């Protein structure tokens, strides 16, 4: 499947993967100075009145439209649409700076990896769980989700395959805590805090990830070096550059996917 950012030169793809927050702010600034402000000034000269509340809404819609054509995570579109209105509301009602600090802290706790590893949080849906379930062995096996987020995929698979052992690795603080709490009572699930680059993959029969284009080439090298022959490596949505063709490409019924499946 062609990736959403194939139309961009490789240098721009690197920048987008590495600095998504900076790119999002740049889109807001470009929208403000090249579209929103000129439009408002033109209405002043023509005598056309625009309701003040419509200006941040216009800014948000245009910024969201620009973001929609960029290879950023889809949740950035909603964030871009709401950001200008949130700023204006905060200024009007004079919100405490502690609220903005708290909001930033929550975003960091959820998306820490977007800055440090160029891997924003993506959630694996039920369709991915259903398709993955058909790939898992009928006997005992070990499965790991690299970047497991709040643990939804692991919870669903553990219910379907109680004979399996399911591990998740997460380094973003809030998703890690949510996964620990969610899976605490499942004896066949373990959640690890930390960087998955330090995790040996040789003990696993199936390795699954839903990351971003940025780490895929390096992760493929690690998987090829550590996984046992016959193990499965599964990537949701993101193909591996310069890798052999996957053994299976499995379409999903939700907005993510497909699943790329390699047998080592």
mmCIF file of C-alpha atoms in Angstrom:
data_model
loop_
_atom_site.group_PDB
_atom_site.id
_atom_site.type_symbol
_atom_site.label_atom_id
_atom_site.label_comp_id
_atom_site.label_asym_id
_atom_site.label_seq_id
_atom_site.Cartn_x
_atom_site.Cartn_y
_atom_site.Cartn_z
ATOM 1 C CA UNK A 1 0.000 0.000 0.000
ATOM 2 C CA UNK A 2 1.288 3.437 -0.845
ATOM 3 C CA UNK A 3 1.980 5.482 2.250
ATOM 4 C CA UNK A 4 0.233 8.819 2.784
ATOM 5 C CA UNK A 5 3.485 10.764 2.631
ATOM 6 C CA UNK A 6 4.860 9.288 -0.612
ATOM 7 C CA UNK A 7 4.276 12.577 -2.427
ATOM 8 C CA UNK A 8 6.706 14.422 -0.134
ATOM 9 C CA UNK A 9 10.492 14.571 -0.691
ATOM 10 C CA UNK A 10 12.375 12.406 1.787
ATOM 11 C CA UNK A 11 13.807 15.419 3.599
ATOM 12 C CA UNK A 12 10.361 16.806 4.352
ATOM 13 C CA UNK A 13 9.151 13.387 5.470
ATOM 14 C CA UNK A 14 12.024 13.270 7.955
ATOM 15 C CA UNK A 15 11.128 16.698 9.343
ATOM 16 C CA UNK A 16 7.456 15.781 9.684
ATOM 17 C CA UNK A 17 8.266 12.538 11.484
ATOM 18 C CA UNK A 18 10.765 14.197 13.816
ATOM 19 C CA UNK A 19 8.997 17.447 14.700
ATOM 20 C CA UNK A 20 5.198 16.979 14.475
ATOM 21 C CA UNK A 21 4.483 19.616 17.149
ATOM 22 C CA UNK A 22 6.658 22.196 15.394
ATOM 23 C CA UNK A 23 5.000 21.461 12.067
ATOM 24 C CA UNK A 24 1.541 21.823 13.628
ATOM 25 C CA UNK A 25 2.461 25.218 15.094
ATOM 26 C CA UNK A 26 3.976 26.278 11.774
ATOM 27 C CA UNK A 27 0.707 25.422 10.020
ATOM 28 C CA UNK A 28 -1.172 27.622 12.497
ATOM 29 C CA UNK A 29 1.232 30.534 11.914
ATOM 30 C CA UNK A 30 1.109 30.193 8.127
ATOM 31 C CA UNK A 31 -2.690 30.080 8.259
ATOM 32 C CA UNK A 32 -2.810 33.115 10.544
ATOM 33 C CA UNK A 33 -0.505 35.395 8.537
ATOM 34 C CA UNK A 34 -1.262 34.263 4.989
ATOM 35 C CA UNK A 35 -4.991 33.560 5.161
ATOM 36 C CA UNK A 36 -6.824 34.646 8.318
ATOM 37 C CA UNK A 37 -5.306 38.110 8.842
ATOM 38 C CA UNK A 38 -5.416 39.121 5.141
ATOM 39 C CA UNK A 39 -9.043 38.011 4.978
ATOM 40 C CA UNK A 40 -9.973 39.998 8.085
ATOM 41 C CA UNK A 41 -8.162 43.096 6.779
ATOM 42 C CA UNK A 42 -9.887 42.811 3.440
ATOM 43 C CA UNK A 43 -13.282 42.805 5.134
ATOM 44 C CA UNK A 44 -12.343 46.003 6.960
ATOM 45 C CA UNK A 45 -11.636 47.753 3.648
ATOM 46 C CA UNK A 46 -14.809 46.446 2.020
ATOM 47 C CA UNK A 47 -17.050 47.178 4.977
ATOM 48 C CA UNK A 48 -18.069 43.557 5.414
ATOM 49 C CA UNK A 49 -18.455 42.578 9.051
ATOM 50 C CA UNK A 50 -17.335 39.211 10.383
ATOM 51 C CA UNK A 51 -18.539 38.050 13.807
ATOM 52 C CA UNK A 52 -15.496 37.944 16.106
ATOM 53 C CA UNK A 53 -16.293 34.363 17.112
ATOM 54 C CA UNK A 54 -16.015 33.275 13.487
ATOM 55 C CA UNK A 55 -12.364 34.286 13.165
ATOM 56 C CA UNK A 56 -10.837 31.547 15.369
ATOM 57 C CA UNK A 57 -13.266 29.045 13.848
ATOM 58 C CA UNK A 58 -12.063 30.020 10.368
ATOM 59 C CA UNK A 59 -8.440 29.792 11.508
ATOM 60 C CA UNK A 60 -9.036 26.329 12.933
ATOM 61 C CA UNK A 61 -10.840 24.988 9.890
ATOM 62 C CA UNK A 62 -8.166 26.168 7.460
ATOM 63 C CA UNK A 63 -5.341 24.837 9.647
ATOM 64 C CA UNK A 64 -7.139 21.506 9.990
ATOM 65 C CA UNK A 65 -7.596 21.328 6.215
ATOM 66 C CA UNK A 66 -3.888 21.876 5.633
ATOM 67 C CA UNK A 67 -3.024 19.319 8.293
ATOM 68 C CA UNK A 68 -5.316 16.759 6.651
ATOM 69 C CA UNK A 69 -3.041 16.548 3.596
ATOM 70 C CA UNK A 70 0.114 16.154 5.689
ATOM 71 C CA UNK A 71 1.355 12.763 6.949
ATOM 72 C CA UNK A 72 0.607 13.536 10.575
ATOM 73 C CA UNK A 73 -1.502 11.392 12.887
ATOM 74 C CA UNK A 74 -5.212 11.962 12.239
ATOM 75 C CA UNK A 75 -5.851 13.321 15.730
ATOM 76 C CA UNK A 76 -3.759 16.368 14.802
ATOM 77 C CA UNK A 77 -6.619 17.471 12.514
ATOM 78 C CA UNK A 78 -9.035 17.806 15.433
ATOM 79 C CA UNK A 79 -6.385 19.465 17.580
ATOM 80 C CA UNK A 80 -5.636 22.018 14.857
ATOM 81 C CA UNK A 81 -9.348 22.764 14.444
ATOM 82 C CA UNK A 82 -9.893 23.401 18.160
ATOM 83 C CA UNK A 83 -6.609 25.124 19.041
ATOM 84 C CA UNK A 84 -7.408 28.725 17.951
ATOM 85 C CA UNK A 85 -10.813 28.724 19.660
ATOM 86 C CA UNK A 86 -9.292 27.281 22.837
ATOM 87 C CA UNK A 87 -6.648 30.025 22.894
ATOM 88 C CA UNK A 88 -9.237 32.784 22.415
ATOM 89 C CA UNK A 89 -11.541 31.332 25.094
ATOM 90 C CA UNK A 90 -8.605 31.077 27.470
ATOM 91 C CA UNK A 91 -7.693 34.732 26.913
ATOM 92 C CA UNK A 92 -11.282 35.955 27.273
ATOM 93 C CA UNK A 93 -12.047 34.128 30.507
ATOM 94 C CA UNK A 94 -8.498 34.658 31.800
ATOM 95 C CA UNK A 95 -7.714 31.054 32.556
ATOM 96 C CA UNK A 96 -4.990 30.431 35.075
ATOM 97 C CA UNK A 97 -1.582 29.626 33.562
ATOM 98 C CA UNK A 98 -1.691 26.461 35.669
ATOM 99 C CA UNK A 99 -4.505 25.153 33.451
ATOM 100 C CA UNK A 100 -2.347 25.574 30.339
ATOM 101 C CA UNK A 101 0.554 23.953 32.170
ATOM 102 C CA UNK A 102 -1.679 21.062 33.191
ATOM 103 C CA UNK A 103 -2.950 20.615 29.638
ATOM 104 C CA UNK A 104 0.610 20.558 28.324
ATOM 105 C CA UNK A 105 1.584 18.022 31.002
ATOM 106 C CA UNK A 106 -1.272 15.696 30.017
ATOM 107 C CA UNK A 107 -0.338 15.940 26.330
ATOM 108 C CA UNK A 108 3.277 15.141 27.201
ATOM 109 C CA UNK A 109 2.280 12.197 29.401
ATOM 110 C CA UNK A 110 0.284 10.739 26.510
ATOM 111 C CA UNK A 111 2.533 11.634 23.582
ATOM 112 C CA UNK A 112 6.008 11.659 25.071
ATOM 113 C CA UNK A 113 7.195 9.319 22.306
ATOM 114 C CA UNK A 114 6.111 11.709 19.576
ATOM 115 C CA UNK A 115 9.018 13.960 20.539
ATOM 116 C CA UNK A 116 11.650 11.506 21.750
ATOM 117 C CA UNK A 117 11.064 8.617 19.316
ATOM 118 C CA UNK A 118 8.978 10.252 16.544
ATOM 119 C CA UNK A 119 6.223 7.773 17.387
ATOM 120 C CA UNK A 120 2.841 9.354 18.227
ATOM 121 C CA UNK A 121 0.260 7.215 19.957
ATOM 122 C CA UNK A 122 -1.868 5.087 17.626
ATOM 123 C CA UNK A 123 -4.608 2.842 18.991
ATOM 124 C CA UNK A 124 -5.149 -0.611 17.490
ATOM 125 C CA UNK A 125 -8.852 -1.142 16.858
ATOM 126 C CA UNK A 126 -11.052 -4.195 17.151
ATOM 127 C CA UNK A 127 -10.540 -5.040 13.492
ATOM 128 C CA UNK A 128 -6.794 -5.425 14.099
ATOM 129 C CA UNK A 129 -7.535 -7.660 17.096
ATOM 130 C CA UNK A 130 -9.848 -9.865 15.053
ATOM 131 C CA UNK A 131 -7.403 -10.304 12.178
ATOM 132 C CA UNK A 132 -4.445 -10.861 14.515
ATOM 133 C CA UNK A 133 -6.422 -13.482 16.398
ATOM 134 C CA UNK A 134 -6.591 -15.633 13.269
ATOM 135 C CA UNK A 135 -2.791 -15.568 12.958
ATOM 136 C CA UNK A 136 -2.029 -16.761 16.487
ATOM 137 C CA UNK A 137 -1.154 -20.410 17.217
ATOM 138 C CA UNK A 138 -3.682 -22.747 18.794
ATOM 139 C CA UNK A 139 -1.110 -23.942 21.336
ATOM 140 C CA UNK A 140 1.005 -21.947 23.822
ATOM 141 C CA UNK A 141 2.826 -18.931 22.396
ATOM 142 C CA UNK A 142 4.380 -15.619 23.403
ATOM 143 C CA UNK A 143 3.178 -12.319 21.912
ATOM 144 C CA UNK A 144 4.543 -8.799 22.380
ATOM 145 C CA UNK A 145 3.048 -5.431 21.425
ATOM 146 C CA UNK A 146 5.834 -2.870 20.961
ATOM 147 C CA UNK A 147 4.319 0.418 22.074
ATOM 148 C CA UNK A 148 1.149 -1.077 23.512
ATOM 149 C CA UNK A 149 -0.495 2.207 24.544
ATOM 150 C CA UNK A 150 -3.333 1.686 27.061
ATOM 151 C CA UNK A 151 -3.392 -2.066 26.382
ATOM 152 C CA UNK A 152 -6.657 -2.484 24.478
ATOM 153 C CA UNK A 153 -5.252 -4.866 21.867
ATOM 154 C CA UNK A 154 -3.602 -7.059 24.505
ATOM 155 C CA UNK A 155 -6.794 -7.230 26.564
ATOM 156 C CA UNK A 156 -8.874 -8.365 23.605
ATOM 157 C CA UNK A 157 -6.340 -10.951 22.406
ATOM 158 C CA UNK A 158 -5.790 -12.309 25.914
ATOM 159 C CA UNK A 159 -9.527 -12.945 26.242
ATOM 160 C CA UNK A 160 -9.652 -14.808 22.924
ATOM 161 C CA UNK A 161 -6.415 -16.794 23.466
ATOM 162 C CA UNK A 162 -6.037 -17.624 27.175
ATOM 163 C CA UNK A 163 -3.317 -20.159 26.233
ATOM 164 C CA UNK A 164 -1.017 -17.327 25.084
ATOM 165 C CA UNK A 165 1.327 -15.105 27.070
ATOM 166 C CA UNK A 166 0.961 -11.439 26.154
ATOM 167 C CA UNK A 167 3.537 -8.741 26.860
ATOM 168 C CA UNK A 168 3.307 -5.016 26.186
ATOM 169 C CA UNK A 169 6.059 -2.414 26.213
ATOM 170 C CA UNK A 170 5.272 1.285 26.618
ATOM 171 C CA UNK A 171 7.348 4.317 27.576
ATOM 172 C CA UNK A 172 4.693 7.059 27.516
ATOM 173 C CA UNK A 173 3.737 7.462 31.196
ATOM 174 C CA UNK A 174 -0.055 7.779 31.072
ATOM 175 C CA UNK A 175 -0.752 4.999 28.525
ATOM 176 C CA UNK A 176 1.637 2.722 30.449
ATOM 177 C CA UNK A 177 -0.265 3.345 33.692
ATOM 178 C CA UNK A 178 -3.605 2.752 31.971
ATOM 179 C CA UNK A 179 -2.339 -0.545 30.530
ATOM 180 C CA UNK A 180 -1.026 -1.687 33.925
ATOM 181 C CA UNK A 181 -4.366 -0.998 35.580
ATOM 182 C CA UNK A 182 -6.378 -2.490 32.741
ATOM 183 C CA UNK A 183 -4.457 -5.760 32.626
ATOM 184 C CA UNK A 184 -3.545 -6.129 36.294
ATOM 185 C CA UNK A 185 -5.941 -9.042 36.861
ATOM 186 C CA UNK A 186 -5.038 -10.970 33.701
ATOM 187 C CA UNK A 187 -2.496 -13.613 34.648
ATOM 188 C CA UNK A 188 -1.362 -14.077 31.046
ATOM 189 C CA UNK A 189 -0.492 -10.393 30.511
ATOM 190 C CA UNK A 190 2.556 -8.367 31.512
ATOM 191 C CA UNK A 191 3.208 -4.681 30.882
ATOM 192 C CA UNK A 192 6.741 -3.355 30.844
ATOM 193 C CA UNK A 193 7.810 0.247 31.296
ATOM 194 C CA UNK A 194 10.657 1.265 29.047
ATOM 195 C CA UNK A 195 12.104 1.481 25.574
ATOM 196 C CA UNK A 196 11.394 -1.497 23.337
ATOM 197 C CA UNK A 197 14.827 -1.195 21.716
ATOM 198 C CA UNK A 198 16.261 -2.765 24.883
ATOM 199 C CA UNK A 199 13.827 -5.712 24.798
ATOM 200 C CA UNK A 200 15.201 -9.020 23.422
ATOM 201 C CA UNK A 201 12.748 -10.328 20.843
ATOM 202 C CA UNK A 202 14.066 -13.880 20.617
ATOM 203 C CA UNK A 203 11.612 -15.322 23.155
ATOM 204 C CA UNK A 204 8.520 -14.240 21.199
ATOM 205 C CA UNK A 205 6.547 -16.107 18.573
ATOM 206 C CA UNK A 206 4.689 -13.005 17.370
ATOM 207 C CA UNK A 207 5.894 -9.397 17.435
ATOM 208 C CA UNK A 208 3.319 -6.690 16.700
ATOM 209 C CA UNK A 209 3.731 -2.933 16.347
ATOM 210 C CA UNK A 210 1.701 0.126 15.343
ATOM 211 C CA UNK A 211 4.327 2.867 15.382
ATOM 212 C CA UNK A 212 5.227 5.307 12.580
ATOM 213 C CA UNK A 213 7.443 5.286 9.487
ATOM 214 C CA UNK A 214 10.405 6.630 11.479
ATOM 215 C CA UNK A 215 11.604 3.507 13.361
ATOM 216 C CA UNK A 216 10.545 0.768 10.923
ATOM 217 C CA UNK A 217 13.846 0.183 9.099
ATOM 218 C CA UNK A 218 15.795 -0.049 12.352
ATOM 219 C CA UNK A 219 13.131 -2.255 13.956
ATOM 220 C CA UNK A 220 13.212 -4.618 10.972
ATOM 221 C CA UNK A 221 16.974 -5.016 11.404
ATOM 222 C CA UNK A 222 16.449 -5.831 15.093
ATOM 223 C CA UNK A 223 13.665 -8.317 14.320
ATOM 224 C CA UNK A 224 15.679 -10.126 11.662
ATOM 225 C CA UNK A 225 18.645 -10.408 14.020
ATOM 226 C CA UNK A 226 16.741 -11.616 17.100
ATOM 227 C CA UNK A 227 13.569 -13.476 16.114
ATOM 228 C CA UNK A 228 13.604 -17.251 15.734
ATOM 229 C CA UNK A 229 12.871 -18.804 12.332
ATOM 230 C CA UNK A 230 9.130 -19.216 11.908
ATOM 231 C CA UNK A 231 8.238 -16.241 14.125
ATOM 232 C CA UNK A 232 5.823 -13.602 12.853
ATOM 233 C CA UNK A 233 6.527 -9.885 12.605
ATOM 234 C CA UNK A 234 3.369 -7.785 12.121
ATOM 235 C CA UNK A 235 3.221 -4.041 11.438
ATOM 236 C CA UNK A 236 -0.059 -2.152 11.454
ATOM 237 C CA UNK A 237 -0.314 0.446 8.635
ATOM 238 C CA UNK A 238 3.399 1.152 8.199
ATOM 239 C CA UNK A 239 5.413 -0.882 5.719
ATOM 240 C CA UNK A 240 9.158 -1.392 6.029
ATOM 241 C CA UNK A 241 11.309 0.415 3.473
ATOM 242 C CA UNK A 242 13.582 -1.834 1.393
ATOM 243 C CA UNK A 243 12.317 -4.988 3.137
ATOM 244 C CA UNK A 244 11.221 -8.118 1.250
ATOM 245 C CA UNK A 245 7.563 -8.190 0.268
ATOM 246 C CA UNK A 246 5.401 -9.248 3.227
ATOM 247 C CA UNK A 247 4.012 -12.769 3.262
ATOM 248 C CA UNK A 248 0.531 -11.354 3.827
ATOM 249 C CA UNK A 249 -1.135 -7.946 3.525
ATOM 250 C CA UNK A 250 -4.394 -8.095 5.480
ATOM 251 C CA UNK A 251 -6.924 -5.307 5.076
ATOM 252 C CA UNK A 252 -8.783 -4.017 8.132
ATOM 253 C CA UNK A 253 -12.359 -2.809 8.317
ATOM 254 C CA UNK A 254 -11.542 0.333 10.308
ATOM 255 C CA UNK A 255 -9.545 3.415 9.306
ATOM 256 C CA UNK A 256 -6.141 1.897 10.097
ATOM 257 C CA UNK A 257 -4.320 -0.872 8.336
ATOM 258 C CA UNK A 258 -3.515 -2.921 6.530
ATOM 259 C CA UNK A 259 -1.524 -5.395 8.566
ATOM 260 C CA UNK A 260 1.813 -6.280 6.998
ATOM 261 C CA UNK A 261 2.876 -9.775 8.047
ATOM 262 C CA UNK A 262 6.345 -11.296 7.616
ATOM 263 C CA UNK A 263 7.333 -14.807 8.625
ATOM 264 C CA UNK A 264 10.975 -14.765 9.639
#
